[in-house]
Coordinates of C-alpha atoms in Angstrom, one line a residue:
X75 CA -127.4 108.7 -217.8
X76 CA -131.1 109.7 -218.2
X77 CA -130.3 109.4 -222.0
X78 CA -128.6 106.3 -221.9
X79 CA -131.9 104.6 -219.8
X80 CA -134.4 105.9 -221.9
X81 CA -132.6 104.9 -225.5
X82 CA -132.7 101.2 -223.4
X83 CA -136.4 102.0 -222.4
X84 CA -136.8 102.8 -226.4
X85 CA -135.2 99.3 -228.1
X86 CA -136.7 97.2 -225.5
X87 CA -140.8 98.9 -226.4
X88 CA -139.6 98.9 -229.7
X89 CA -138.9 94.7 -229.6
X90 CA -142.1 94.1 -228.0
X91 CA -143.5 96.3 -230.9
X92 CA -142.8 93.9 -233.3
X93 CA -143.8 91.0 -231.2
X94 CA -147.3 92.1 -230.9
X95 CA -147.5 92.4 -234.7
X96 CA -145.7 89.3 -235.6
X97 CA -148.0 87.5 -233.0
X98 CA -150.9 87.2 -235.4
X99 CA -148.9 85.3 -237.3
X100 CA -149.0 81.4 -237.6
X101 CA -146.3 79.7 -235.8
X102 CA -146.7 76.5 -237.5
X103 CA -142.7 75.0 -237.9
X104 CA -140.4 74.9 -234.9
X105 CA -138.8 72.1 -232.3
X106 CA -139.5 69.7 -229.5
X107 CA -136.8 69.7 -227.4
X108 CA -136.8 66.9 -224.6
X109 CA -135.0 67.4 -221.7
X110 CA -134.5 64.4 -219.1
X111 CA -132.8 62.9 -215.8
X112 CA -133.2 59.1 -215.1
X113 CA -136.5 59.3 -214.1
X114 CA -138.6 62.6 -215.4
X115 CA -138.2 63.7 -218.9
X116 CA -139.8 67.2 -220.2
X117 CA -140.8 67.5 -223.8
X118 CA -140.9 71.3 -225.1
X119 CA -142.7 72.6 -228.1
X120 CA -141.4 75.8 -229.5
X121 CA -142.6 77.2 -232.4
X122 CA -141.6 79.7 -235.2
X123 CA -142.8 80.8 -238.7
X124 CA -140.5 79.0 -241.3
X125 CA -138.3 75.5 -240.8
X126 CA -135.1 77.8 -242.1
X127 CA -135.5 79.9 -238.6
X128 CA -136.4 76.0 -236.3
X129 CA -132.8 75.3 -237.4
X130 CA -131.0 78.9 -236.5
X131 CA -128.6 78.6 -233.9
X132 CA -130.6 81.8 -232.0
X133 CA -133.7 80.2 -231.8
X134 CA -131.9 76.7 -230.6
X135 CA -130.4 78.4 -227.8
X136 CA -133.5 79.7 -226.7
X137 CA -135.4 76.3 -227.2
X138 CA -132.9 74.3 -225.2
X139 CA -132.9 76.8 -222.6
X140 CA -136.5 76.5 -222.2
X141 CA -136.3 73.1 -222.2
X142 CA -133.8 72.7 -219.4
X143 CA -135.5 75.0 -217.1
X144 CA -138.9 72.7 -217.6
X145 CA -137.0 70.0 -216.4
X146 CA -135.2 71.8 -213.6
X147 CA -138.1 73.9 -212.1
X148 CA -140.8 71.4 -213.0
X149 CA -143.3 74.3 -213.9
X150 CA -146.2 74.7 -215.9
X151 CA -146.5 76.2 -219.3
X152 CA -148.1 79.7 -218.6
X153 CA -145.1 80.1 -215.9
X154 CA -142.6 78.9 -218.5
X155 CA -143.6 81.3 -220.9
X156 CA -143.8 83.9 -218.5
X157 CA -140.5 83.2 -217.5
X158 CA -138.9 83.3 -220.7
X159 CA -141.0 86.1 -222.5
X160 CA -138.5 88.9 -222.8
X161 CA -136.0 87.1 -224.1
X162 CA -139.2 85.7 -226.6
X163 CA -139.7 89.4 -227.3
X164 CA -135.7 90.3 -228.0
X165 CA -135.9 86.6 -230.2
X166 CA -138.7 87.9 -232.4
X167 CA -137.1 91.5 -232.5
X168 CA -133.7 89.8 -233.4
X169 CA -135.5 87.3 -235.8
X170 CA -138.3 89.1 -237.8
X171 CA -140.8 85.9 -237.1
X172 CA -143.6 84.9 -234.4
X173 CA -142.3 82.9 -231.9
X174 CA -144.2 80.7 -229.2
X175 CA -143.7 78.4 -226.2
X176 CA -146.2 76.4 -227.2
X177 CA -146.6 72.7 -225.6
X178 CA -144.8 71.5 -222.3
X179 CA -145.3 67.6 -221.1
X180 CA -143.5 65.7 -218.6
X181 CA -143.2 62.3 -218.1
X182 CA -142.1 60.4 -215.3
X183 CA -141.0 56.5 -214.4
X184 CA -138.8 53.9 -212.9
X185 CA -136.9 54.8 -216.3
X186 CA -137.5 56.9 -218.9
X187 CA -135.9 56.7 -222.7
X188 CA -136.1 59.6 -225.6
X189 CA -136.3 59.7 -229.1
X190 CA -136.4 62.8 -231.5
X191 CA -137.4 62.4 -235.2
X192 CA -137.2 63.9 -238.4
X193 CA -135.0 66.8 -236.9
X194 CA -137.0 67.3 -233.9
X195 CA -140.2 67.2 -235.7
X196 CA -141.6 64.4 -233.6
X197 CA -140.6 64.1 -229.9
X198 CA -141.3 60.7 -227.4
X199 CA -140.9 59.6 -224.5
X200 CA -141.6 56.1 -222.9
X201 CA -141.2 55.6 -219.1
X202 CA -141.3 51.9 -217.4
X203 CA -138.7 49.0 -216.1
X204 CA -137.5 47.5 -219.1
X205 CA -134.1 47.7 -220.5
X206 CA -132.7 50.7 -222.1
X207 CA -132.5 49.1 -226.0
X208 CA -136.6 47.6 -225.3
X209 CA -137.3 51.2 -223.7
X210 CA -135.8 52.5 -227.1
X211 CA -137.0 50.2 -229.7
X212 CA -140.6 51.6 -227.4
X213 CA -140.0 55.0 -228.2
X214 CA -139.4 54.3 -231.9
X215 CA -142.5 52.4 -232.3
X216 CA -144.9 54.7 -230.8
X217 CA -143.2 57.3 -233.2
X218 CA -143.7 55.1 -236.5
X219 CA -147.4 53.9 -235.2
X220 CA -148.5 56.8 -233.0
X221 CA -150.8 54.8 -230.5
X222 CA -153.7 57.0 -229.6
X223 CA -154.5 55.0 -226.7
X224 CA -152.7 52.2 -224.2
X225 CA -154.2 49.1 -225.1
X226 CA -157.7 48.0 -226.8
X227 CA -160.1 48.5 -223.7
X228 CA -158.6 51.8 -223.2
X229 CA -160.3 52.9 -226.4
X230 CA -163.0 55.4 -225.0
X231 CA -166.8 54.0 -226.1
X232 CA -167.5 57.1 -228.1
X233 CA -164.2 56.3 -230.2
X234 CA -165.4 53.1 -231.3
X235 CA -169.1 54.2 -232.0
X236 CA -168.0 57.1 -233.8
X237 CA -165.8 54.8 -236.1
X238 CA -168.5 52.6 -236.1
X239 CA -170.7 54.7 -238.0
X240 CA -168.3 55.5 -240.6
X241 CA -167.5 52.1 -241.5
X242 CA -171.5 51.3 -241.4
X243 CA -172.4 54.0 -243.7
X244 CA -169.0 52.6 -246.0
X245 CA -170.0 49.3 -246.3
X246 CA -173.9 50.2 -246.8
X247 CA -172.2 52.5 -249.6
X248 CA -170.7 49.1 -250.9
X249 CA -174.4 47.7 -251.5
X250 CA -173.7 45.3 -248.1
X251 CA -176.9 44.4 -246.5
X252 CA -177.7 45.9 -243.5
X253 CA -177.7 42.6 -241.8
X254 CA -174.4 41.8 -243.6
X255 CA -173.0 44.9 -243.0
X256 CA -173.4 45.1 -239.5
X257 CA -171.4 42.0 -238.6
X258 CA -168.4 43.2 -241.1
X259 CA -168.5 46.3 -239.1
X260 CA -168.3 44.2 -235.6
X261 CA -165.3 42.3 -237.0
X262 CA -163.5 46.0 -238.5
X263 CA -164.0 47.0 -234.8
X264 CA -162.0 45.1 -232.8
X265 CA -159.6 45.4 -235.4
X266 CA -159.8 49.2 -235.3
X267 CA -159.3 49.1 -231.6
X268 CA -156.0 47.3 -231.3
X269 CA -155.1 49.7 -234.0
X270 CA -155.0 52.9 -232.2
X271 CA -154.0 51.4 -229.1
X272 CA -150.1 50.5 -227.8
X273 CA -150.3 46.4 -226.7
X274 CA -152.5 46.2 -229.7
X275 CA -150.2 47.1 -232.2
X276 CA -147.8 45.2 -234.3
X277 CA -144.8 46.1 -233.3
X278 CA -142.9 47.7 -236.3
X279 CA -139.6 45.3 -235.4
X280 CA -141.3 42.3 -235.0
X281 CA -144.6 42.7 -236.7
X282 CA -145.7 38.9 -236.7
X283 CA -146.1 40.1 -233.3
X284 CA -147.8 42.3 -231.2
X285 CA -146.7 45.4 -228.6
X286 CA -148.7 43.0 -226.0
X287 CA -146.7 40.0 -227.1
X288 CA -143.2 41.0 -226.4
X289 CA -141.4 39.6 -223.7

């Protein structure tokens, strides 16, 4: 018996072995996986080495399974990867590549829709009252624009200085005036802030119209 639990002692040391060493390397491919009731949805980044092992059914399993205790146990990330590492450690082991737990949101509403794109590349959520289809043609949007930020006066001051200054020093490169260049800048601004922000937006079904415009 003593054999028997040491030769188990042995496989699992050797496993976390090669997850130490395969730790230092870059994790850059993977999944989101997004998990969700009616009202709370949790989005889960897992990560591996190549996009041949984000699509093995192994590392899947494991992905969804993270996922769905995110959404049931409502934890945070360092007690989500706690959780989960040994079977992390036998993944690697089983695998050859670095695996990590890497993200972990949750979003919460009156309703809540999903979208995954590009294979799980690109995860969203959008929570609020609307319908399901306007929740959904939401979630596509945001993943086709990527807002940065809610709506125009949401855009933090620093943002908009810090883009200010680039597009000063562009048109000053253009031989504008300073005089000219400044109000050129002032107009690029406010167009730069409904940009990067939701309700300022075009929306990408409708784009005569804006985010802020819909009904």
């Amino acid at each position: 018996d003593g054999d028997v639990e040491q030769a188990i002692e042995n496989m699992r040391t050797s496993g976390a072995l090669k997850a130490a060493k395969k730790a230092t390397k870059v994790a850059a491919e993977g999944q989101i996986i997004i998990k969700s009731s009616e009202s709370t949805a949790a989005l889960v980044e897992v990560n591996c080495q190549t996009d041949f092992v984000a699509k093995d059914e192994s590392f899947l399993s494991f992905a969804n399974a993270v996922a769905d205790a995110a959404l049931s146990e409502k934890t945070d990330l360092a007690a989500l990867k706690a959780k989960f590492e040994d079977d992390r450690v036998a993944l690697v082991a089983k695998i050859g590549e670095n695996i990590d737990v890497r993200r972990l949101e949750y979003i919460e509403g009156e309703t809540v829709s999903t979208y995954l794109h590009n294979g799980g590349k690109i995860g969203v959520v959008v929570a609020g009252s609307g319908d399901d289809t306007t929740l959904k043609n939401m979630c596509m949007h945001v993943c086709a624009s990527s807002p940065q930020f809610l709506s125009p006066d949401d855009v933090p001051a620093d943002v908009v200085e810090k883009e200010k200054k680039v597009q000063l020093e562009i048109a000053m490169n253009e031989g504008k005036p300073a005089d000219i260049a400044e109000k050129m800048v002032t107009g690029r601004m406010r167009k730069f802030s409904g940009e990067v922000s939701l309700t300022g937006q075009p929306f990408v079904m409708e784009p005569k119209k804006s985010v802020a415009d819909l009904p």
